[in-house]
Short mmCIF file of C-alpha atoms and ligand atoms in Angstrom, two decimals:
data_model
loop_
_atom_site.label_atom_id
_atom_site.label_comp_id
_atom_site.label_asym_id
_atom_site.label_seq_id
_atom_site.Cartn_x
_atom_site.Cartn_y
_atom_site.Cartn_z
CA UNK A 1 -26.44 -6.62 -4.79
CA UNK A 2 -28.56 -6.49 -1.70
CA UNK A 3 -25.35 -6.86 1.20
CA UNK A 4 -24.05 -3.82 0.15
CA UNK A 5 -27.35 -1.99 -0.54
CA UNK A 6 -25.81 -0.69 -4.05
CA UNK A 7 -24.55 2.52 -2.53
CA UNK A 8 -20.44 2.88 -2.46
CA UNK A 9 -18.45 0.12 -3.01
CA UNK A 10 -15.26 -0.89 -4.13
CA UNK A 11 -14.16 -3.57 -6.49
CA UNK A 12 -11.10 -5.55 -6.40
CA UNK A 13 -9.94 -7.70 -9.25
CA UNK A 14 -8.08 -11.10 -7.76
CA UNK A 15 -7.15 -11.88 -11.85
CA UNK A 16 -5.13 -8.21 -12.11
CA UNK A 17 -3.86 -8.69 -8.38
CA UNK A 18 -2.30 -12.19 -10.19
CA UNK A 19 -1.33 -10.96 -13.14
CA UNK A 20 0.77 -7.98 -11.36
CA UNK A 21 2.11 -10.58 -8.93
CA UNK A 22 3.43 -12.30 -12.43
CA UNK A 23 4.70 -9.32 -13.54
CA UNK A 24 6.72 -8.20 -10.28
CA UNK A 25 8.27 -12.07 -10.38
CA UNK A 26 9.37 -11.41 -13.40
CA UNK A 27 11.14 -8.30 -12.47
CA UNK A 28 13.03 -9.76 -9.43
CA UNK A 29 15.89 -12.65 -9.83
CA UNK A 30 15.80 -16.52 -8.74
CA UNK A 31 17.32 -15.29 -5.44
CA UNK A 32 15.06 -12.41 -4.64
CA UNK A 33 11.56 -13.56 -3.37
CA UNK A 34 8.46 -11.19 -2.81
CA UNK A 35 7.30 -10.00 0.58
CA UNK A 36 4.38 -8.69 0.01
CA UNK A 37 3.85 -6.00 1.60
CA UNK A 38 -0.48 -5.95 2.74
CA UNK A 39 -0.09 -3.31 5.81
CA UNK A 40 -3.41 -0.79 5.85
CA UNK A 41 -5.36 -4.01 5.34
CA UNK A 42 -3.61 -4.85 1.86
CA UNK A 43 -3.50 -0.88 1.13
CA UNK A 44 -7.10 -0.34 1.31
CA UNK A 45 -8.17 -3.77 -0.59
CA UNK A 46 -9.03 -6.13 2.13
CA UNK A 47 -6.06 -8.15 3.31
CA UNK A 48 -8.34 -11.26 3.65
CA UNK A 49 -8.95 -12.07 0.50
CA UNK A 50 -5.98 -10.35 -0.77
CA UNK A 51 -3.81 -12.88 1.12
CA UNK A 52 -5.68 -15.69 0.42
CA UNK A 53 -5.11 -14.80 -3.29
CA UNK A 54 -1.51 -14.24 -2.56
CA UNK A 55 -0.83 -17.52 -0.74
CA UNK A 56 -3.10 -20.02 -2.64
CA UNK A 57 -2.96 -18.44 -5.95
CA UNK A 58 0.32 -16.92 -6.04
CA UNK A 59 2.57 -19.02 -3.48
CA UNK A 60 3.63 -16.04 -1.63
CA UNK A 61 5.36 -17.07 1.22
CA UNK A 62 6.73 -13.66 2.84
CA UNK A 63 4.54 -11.05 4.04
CA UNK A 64 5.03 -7.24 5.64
CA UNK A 65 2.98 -5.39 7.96
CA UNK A 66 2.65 -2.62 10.15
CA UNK A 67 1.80 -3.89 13.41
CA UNK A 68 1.40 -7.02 15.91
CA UNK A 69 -2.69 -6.29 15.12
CA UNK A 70 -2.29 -6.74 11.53
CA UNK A 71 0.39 -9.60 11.83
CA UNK A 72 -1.76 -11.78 14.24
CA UNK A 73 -4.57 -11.45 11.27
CA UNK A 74 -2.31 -12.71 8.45
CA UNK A 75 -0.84 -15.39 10.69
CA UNK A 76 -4.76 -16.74 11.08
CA UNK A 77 -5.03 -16.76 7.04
CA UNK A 78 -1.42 -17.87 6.46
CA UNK A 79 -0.42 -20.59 8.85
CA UNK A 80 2.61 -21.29 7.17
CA UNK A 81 3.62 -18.05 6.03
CA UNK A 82 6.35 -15.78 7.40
CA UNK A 83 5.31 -12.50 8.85
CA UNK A 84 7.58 -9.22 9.25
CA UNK A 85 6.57 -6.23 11.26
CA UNK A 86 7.68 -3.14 10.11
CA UNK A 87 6.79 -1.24 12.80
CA UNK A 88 6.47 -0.90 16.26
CA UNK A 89 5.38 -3.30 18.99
CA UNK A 90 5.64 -2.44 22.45
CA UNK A 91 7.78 -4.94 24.19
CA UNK A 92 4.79 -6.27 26.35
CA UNK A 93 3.47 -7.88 23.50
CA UNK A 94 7.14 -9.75 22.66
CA UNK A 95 5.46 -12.88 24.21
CA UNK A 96 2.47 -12.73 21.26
CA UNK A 97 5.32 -12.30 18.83
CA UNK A 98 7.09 -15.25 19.38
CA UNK A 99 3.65 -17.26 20.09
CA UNK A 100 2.31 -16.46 16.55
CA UNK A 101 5.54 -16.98 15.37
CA UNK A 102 6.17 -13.23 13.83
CA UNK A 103 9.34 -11.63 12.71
CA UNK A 104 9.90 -7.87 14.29
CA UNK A 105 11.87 -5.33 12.70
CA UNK A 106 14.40 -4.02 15.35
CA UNK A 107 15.23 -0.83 15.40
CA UNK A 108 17.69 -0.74 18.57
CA UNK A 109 20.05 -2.64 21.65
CA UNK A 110 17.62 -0.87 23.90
CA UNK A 111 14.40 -2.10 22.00
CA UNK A 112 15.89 -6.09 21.43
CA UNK A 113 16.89 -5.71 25.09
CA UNK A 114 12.99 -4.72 26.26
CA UNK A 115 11.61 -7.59 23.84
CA UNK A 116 14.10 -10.35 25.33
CA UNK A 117 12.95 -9.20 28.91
CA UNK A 118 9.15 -9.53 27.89
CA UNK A 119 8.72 -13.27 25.94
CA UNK A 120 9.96 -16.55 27.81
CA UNK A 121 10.64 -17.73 24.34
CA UNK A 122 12.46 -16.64 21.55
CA UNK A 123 11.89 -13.42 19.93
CA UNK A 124 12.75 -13.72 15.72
CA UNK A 125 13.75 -10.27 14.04
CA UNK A 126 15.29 -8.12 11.08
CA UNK A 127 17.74 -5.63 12.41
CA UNK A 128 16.25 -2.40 10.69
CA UNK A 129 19.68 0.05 9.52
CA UNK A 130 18.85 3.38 8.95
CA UNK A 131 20.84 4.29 5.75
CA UNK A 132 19.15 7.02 4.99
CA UNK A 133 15.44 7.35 5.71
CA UNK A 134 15.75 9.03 9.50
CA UNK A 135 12.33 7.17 10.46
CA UNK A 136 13.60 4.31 12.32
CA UNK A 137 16.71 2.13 12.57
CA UNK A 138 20.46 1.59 13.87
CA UNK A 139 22.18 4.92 12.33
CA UNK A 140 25.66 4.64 12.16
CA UNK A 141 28.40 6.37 10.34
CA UNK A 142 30.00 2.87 8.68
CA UNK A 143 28.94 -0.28 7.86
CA UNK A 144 31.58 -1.88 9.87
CA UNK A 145 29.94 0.09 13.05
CA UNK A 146 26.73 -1.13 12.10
CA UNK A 147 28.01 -4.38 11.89
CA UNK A 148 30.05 -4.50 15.20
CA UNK A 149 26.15 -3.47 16.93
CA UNK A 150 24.49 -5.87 14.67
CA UNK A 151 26.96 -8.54 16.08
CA UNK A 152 26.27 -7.42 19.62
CA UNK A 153 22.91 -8.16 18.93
CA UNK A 154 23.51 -11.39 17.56
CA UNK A 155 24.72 -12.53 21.30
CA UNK A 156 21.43 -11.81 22.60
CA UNK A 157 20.18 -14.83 24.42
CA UNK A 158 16.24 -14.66 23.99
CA UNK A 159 16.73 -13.15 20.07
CA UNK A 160 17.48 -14.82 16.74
CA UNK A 161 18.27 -12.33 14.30
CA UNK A 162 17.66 -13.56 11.03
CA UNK A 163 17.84 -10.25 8.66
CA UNK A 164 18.89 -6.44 8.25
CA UNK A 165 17.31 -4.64 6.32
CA UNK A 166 16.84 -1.03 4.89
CA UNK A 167 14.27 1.48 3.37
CA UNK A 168 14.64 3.59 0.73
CA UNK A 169 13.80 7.67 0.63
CA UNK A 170 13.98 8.53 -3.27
CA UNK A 171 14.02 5.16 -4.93
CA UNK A 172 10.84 6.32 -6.77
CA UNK A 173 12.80 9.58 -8.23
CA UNK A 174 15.16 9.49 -11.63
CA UNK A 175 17.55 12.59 -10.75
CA UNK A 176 21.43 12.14 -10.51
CA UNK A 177 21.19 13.17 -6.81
CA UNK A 178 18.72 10.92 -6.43
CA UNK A 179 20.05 8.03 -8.03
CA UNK A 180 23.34 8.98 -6.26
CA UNK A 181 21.41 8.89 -2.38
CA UNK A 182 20.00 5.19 -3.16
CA UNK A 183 23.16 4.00 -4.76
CA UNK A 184 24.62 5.09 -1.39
CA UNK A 185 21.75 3.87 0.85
CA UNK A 186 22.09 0.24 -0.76
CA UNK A 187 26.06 0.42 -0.20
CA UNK A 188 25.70 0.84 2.81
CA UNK A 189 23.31 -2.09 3.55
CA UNK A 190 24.97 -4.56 1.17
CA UNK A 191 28.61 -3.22 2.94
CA UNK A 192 27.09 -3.74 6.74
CA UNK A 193 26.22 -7.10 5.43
CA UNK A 194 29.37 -7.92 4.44
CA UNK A 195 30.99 -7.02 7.26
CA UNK A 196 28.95 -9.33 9.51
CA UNK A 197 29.81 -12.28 6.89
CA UNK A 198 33.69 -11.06 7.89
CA UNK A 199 32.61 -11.30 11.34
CA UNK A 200 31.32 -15.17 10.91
CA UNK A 201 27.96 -13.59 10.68
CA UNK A 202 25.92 -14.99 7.46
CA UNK A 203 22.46 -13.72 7.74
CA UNK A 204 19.26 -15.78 5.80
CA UNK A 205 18.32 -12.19 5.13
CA UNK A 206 19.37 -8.62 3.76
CA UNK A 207 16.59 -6.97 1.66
CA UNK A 208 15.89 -3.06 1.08
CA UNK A 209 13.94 -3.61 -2.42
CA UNK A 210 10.60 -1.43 -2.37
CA UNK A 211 8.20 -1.28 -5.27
CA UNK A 212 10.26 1.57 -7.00
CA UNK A 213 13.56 -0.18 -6.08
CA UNK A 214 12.38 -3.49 -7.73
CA UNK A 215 10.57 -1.44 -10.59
CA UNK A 216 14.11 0.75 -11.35
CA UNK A 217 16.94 -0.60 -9.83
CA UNK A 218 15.90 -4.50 -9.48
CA UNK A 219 19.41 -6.59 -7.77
CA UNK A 220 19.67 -9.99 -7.12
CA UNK A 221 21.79 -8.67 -3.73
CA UNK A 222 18.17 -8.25 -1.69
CA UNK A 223 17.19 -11.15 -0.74
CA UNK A 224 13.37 -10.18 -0.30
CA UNK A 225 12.15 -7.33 -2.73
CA UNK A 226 9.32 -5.99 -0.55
CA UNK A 227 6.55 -4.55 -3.21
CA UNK A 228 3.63 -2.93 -1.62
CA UNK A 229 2.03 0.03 -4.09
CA UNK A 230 2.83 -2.29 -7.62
CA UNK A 231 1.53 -5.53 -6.36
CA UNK A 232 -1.71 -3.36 -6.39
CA UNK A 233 -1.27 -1.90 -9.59
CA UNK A 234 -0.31 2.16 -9.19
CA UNK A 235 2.85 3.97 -9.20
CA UNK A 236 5.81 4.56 -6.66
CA UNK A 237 5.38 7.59 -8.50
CA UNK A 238 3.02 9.16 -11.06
CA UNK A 239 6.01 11.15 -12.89
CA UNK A 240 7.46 7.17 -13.60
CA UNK A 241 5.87 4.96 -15.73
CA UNK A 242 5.33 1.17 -14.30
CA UNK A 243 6.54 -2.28 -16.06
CA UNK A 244 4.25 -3.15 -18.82
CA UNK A 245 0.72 -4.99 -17.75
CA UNK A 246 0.83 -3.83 -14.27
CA UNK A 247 -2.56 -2.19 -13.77
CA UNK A 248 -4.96 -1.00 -10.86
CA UNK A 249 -6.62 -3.93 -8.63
CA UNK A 250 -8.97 -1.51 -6.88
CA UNK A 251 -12.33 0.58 -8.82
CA UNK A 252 -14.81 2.28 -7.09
CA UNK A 253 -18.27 2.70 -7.80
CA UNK A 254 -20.94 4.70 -6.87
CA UNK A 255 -24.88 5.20 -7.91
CA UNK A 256 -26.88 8.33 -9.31
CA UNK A 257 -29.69 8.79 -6.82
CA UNK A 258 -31.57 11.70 -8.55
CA UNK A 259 -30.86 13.94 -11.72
CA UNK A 260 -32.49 17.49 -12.14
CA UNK A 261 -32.25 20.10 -15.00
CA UNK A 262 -31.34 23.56 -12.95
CA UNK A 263 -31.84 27.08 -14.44
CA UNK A 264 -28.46 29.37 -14.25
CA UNK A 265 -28.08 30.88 -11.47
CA UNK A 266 -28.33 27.87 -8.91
CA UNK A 267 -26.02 27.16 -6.40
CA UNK A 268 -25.18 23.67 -5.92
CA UNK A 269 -23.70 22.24 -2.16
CA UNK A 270 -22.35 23.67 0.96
CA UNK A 271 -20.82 26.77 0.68
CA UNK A 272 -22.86 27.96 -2.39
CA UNK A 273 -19.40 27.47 -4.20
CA UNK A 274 -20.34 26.64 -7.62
CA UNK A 275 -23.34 28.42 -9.41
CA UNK A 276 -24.70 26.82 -12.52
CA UNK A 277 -23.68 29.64 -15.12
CA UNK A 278 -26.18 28.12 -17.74
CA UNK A 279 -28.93 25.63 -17.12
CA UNK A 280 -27.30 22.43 -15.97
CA UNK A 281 -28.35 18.56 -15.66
CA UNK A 282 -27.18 17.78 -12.02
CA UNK A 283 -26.47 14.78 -10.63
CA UNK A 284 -26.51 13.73 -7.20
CA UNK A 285 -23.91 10.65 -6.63
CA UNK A 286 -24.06 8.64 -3.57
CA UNK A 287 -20.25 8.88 -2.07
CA UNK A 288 -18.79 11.56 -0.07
CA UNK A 289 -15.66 12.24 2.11
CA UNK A 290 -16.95 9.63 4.96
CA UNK A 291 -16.24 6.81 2.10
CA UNK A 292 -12.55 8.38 1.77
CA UNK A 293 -13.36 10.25 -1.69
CA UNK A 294 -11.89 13.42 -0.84
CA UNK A 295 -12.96 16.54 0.08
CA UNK A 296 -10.20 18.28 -1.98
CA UNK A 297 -12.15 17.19 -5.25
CA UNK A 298 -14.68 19.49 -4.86
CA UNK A 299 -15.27 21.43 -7.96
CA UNK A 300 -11.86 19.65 -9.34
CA UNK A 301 -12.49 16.14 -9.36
CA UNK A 302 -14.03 14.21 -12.28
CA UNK A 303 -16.48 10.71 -12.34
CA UNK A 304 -17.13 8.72 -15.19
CA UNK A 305 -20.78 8.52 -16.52
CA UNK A 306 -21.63 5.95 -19.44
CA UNK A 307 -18.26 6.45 -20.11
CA UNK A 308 -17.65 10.26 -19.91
CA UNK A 309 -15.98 12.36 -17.81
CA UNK A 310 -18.40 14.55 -16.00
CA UNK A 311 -17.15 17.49 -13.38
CA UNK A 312 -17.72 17.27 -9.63
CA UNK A 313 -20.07 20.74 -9.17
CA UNK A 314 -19.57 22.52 -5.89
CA UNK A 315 -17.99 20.44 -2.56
CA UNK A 316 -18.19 16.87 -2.12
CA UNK A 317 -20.31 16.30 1.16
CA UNK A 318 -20.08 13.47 4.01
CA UNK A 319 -22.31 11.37 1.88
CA UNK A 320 -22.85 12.51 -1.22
CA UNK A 321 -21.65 14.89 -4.30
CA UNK A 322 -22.94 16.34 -7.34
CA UNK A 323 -21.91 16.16 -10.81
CA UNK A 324 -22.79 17.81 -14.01
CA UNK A 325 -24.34 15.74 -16.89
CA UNK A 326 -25.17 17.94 -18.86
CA UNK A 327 -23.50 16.18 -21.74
CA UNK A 328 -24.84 13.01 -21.01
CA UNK A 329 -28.32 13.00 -21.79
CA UNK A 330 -29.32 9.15 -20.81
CA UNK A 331 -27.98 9.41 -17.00
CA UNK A 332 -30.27 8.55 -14.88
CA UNK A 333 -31.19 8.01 -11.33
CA UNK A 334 -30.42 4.70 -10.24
CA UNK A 335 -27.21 4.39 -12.75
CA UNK A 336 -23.71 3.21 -11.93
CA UNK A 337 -21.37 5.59 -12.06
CA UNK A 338 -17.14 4.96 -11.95
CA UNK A 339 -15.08 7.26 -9.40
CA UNK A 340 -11.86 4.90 -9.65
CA UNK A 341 -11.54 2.67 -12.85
CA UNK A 342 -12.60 2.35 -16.48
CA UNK A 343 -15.68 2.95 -18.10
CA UNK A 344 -15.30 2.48 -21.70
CA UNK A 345 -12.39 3.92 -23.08
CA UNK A 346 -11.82 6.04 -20.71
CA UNK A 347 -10.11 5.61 -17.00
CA UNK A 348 -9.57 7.41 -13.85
CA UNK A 349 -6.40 6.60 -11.44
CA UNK A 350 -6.32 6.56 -7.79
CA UNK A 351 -2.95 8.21 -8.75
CA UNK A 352 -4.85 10.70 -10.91
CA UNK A 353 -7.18 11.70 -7.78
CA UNK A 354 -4.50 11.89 -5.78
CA UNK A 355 -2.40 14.35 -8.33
CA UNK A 356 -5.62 16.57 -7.89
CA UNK A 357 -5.57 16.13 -4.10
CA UNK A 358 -1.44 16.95 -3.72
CA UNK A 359 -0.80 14.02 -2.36
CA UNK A 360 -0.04 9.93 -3.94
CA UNK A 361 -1.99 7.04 -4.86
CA UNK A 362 -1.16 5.43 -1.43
CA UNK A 363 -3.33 7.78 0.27
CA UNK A 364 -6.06 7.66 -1.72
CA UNK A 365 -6.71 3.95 -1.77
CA UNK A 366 -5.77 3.59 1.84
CA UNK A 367 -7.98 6.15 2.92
CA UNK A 368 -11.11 4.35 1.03
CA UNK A 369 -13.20 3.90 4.68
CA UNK A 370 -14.78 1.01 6.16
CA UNK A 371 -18.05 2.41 5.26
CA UNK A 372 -17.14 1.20 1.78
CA UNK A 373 -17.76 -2.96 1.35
CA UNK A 374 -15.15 -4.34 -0.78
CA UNK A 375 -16.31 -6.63 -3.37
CA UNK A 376 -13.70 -9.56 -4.86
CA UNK A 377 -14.29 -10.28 -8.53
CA UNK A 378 -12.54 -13.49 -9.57
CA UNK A 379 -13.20 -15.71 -13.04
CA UNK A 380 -12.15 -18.74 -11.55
C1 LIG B 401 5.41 0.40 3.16
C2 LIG B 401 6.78 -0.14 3.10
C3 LIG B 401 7.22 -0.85 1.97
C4 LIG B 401 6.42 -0.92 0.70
O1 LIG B 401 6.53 0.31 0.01
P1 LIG B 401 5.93 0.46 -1.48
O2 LIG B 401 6.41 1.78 -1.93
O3 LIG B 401 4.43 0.40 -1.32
O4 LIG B 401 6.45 -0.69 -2.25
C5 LIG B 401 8.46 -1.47 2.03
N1 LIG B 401 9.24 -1.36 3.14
C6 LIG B 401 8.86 -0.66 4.23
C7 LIG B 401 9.76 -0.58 5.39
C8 LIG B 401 7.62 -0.02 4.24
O5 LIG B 401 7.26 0.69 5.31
#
């Protein structure tokens, strides 16, 4: 164990990041294909080995990111793979675009104009329509507007649109009005496509699947579904269950560096928040907010110990937190204990943290810091 000194670390499973890769081709048609989507290094689980998995193992072809940063790294693991930003570049970069060969979400005339005018070779992009999101994209009031820009577009010497595409606000919600806003938001993409096939326009590419969309309301009309949070196993949404089999990639672990018996009365971390109302077996765990566990689980959050659940005591610190084992006699210094993950019959979530942070899985996992050395276990 000695590279990572047994401290804090994270494990990610390549066999469940397969088998959930199974699982979400089995959700989309022949014509869809997955993007996936590894921005925030591969959510917080190492986009290196994550897309070596993805390629070799799972013949993913597509891939999503955030930035030229993070699309430059894929392209090094991926030679042959094809690379969408969804995000911004500035336009002085265009020239690294084209040279690596990346795809760049375009959001406007004025930005396609600015990337033309900054690579001596062709820029390749995805229109971005915003049908609903208000973050980024073309906003118009019809398809056949969207279109006629779209079209304008097209004429750009210097840019080969290949794609539109769309996001999706509420796919991850089951209200009528809900429903109703996506239903709308996927009209008007599938419409604005339409329109440019009228025009004499007929794209490679329209896609606005996300992981909720291709959970709940799966069509072979995207072309790409573009699955980020499933391919790594957690929910859209906790208040939705997931497809069968689809189960967390990431645990994290952690070690007991010292156990004490404490009369009632003592006050345990910063703050003197919690005070031991009987005597108490304390453990001191080796993890604190600088790994990403969060500060909000102080007194709240709970960490598995031989298997049971034992209560965070008092706030977690940059380094370290306490727990109380009171009710597990055999823990002892030097023992592995589970933050994230199972531990005999029991489990904890990322999404379950994040429920007792007030905020989503996505956070939680991304937010797991560098500090923390991911280790890959594979059976093959
Ligand atoms: C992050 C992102 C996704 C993936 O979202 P998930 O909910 O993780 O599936 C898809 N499309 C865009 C534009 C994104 O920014």
């Amino acid at each position: 164990m000695k590279p990572y000194l047994k401290r804090a670390w994270a494990e990610v499973s390549l066999p469940q990041l397969r088998k959930n890769m199974e699982i979400i081709r089995g959700l989309n048609s022949e014509k869809t294909e997955i993007m996936a989507v590894v921005k925030a290094d591969a959510y917080g689980h190492g986009y290196d080995r994550v897309c070596r998995c993805l390629t070799e193992d799972c013949g993913i072809r597509y891939f999503a990111v955030s930035n030229l940063d993070e699309a430059i790294s894929v392209r090094e693991l991926c030679p042959e793979a094809e690379i969408l930003i969804l995000g911004y570049t500035p336009p002085e970069y265009a020239h690294e675009i084209s040279e690596y060969n990346i795809i760049q979400g375009v959001v406007s005339m004025e930005y396609a104009l600015a990337l033309c005018q900054n690579s001596p070779e062709r820029v390749r992009c995805h229109v971005k329509i915003d049908t609903g999101m208000g973050r980024i994209g073309l906003r118009y009031g019809t398809p056949a507007e969207c279109a006629e820009e779209v079209v304008r577009m097209c004429s750009i010497e210097g840019l080969s649109v290949e794609g539109i595409y769309t996001h999706f606000a509420v796919a991850d919600s089951d209200s009528a009005d809900n429903i109703a806003f996506t239903d709308h938001q996927e009209k008007f993409i599938t419409d604005t496509y339409d329109e440019l096939v009228k025009r004499g326009i007929k794209l490679p590419h329209v896609h606005f699947m996300n992981s909720a969309a291709t959970c709940y309301r799966n069509t072979s009309k995207s072309t790409l579904s573009r699955a980020g949070i499933i391919i790594y196993g957690l929910h859209p949404d906790v208040s939705l269950d997931i497809p069968e089999g689809l189960s967390p990639v990431m645990e994290l672990k952690a070690v007991i560096s010292q156990v004490k018996t404490v009369p009632a009365g003592t006050c345990i971390s910063y703050g003197r928040t919690f005070v031991a109302e009987h005597e108490m077996r304390i453990a001191t765990v080796t993890i604190g907010y600088a790994d990403g566990y969060s500060r909000l689980l102080s007194s709240k959050g709970e960490i598995l110990v031989h298997g049971k659940r034992c209560r965070i005591t008092g706030r977690v610190c940059m380094d370290q937190l306490m727990i109380d084992v009171s009710e597990v006699p055999e823990a002892k210094s030097g023992d592995i204990v589970t933050l994230i993950g199972r531990d005999g019959d029991d489990m904890i979530t990322a999404d379950e943290l994040a429920t007792v942070c007030g905020t989503i899985g996505y956070e939680v996992v991304c937010g797991i810091s560098k500090r923390v050395p991911r280790i890959y276990i594979d059976n093959k």
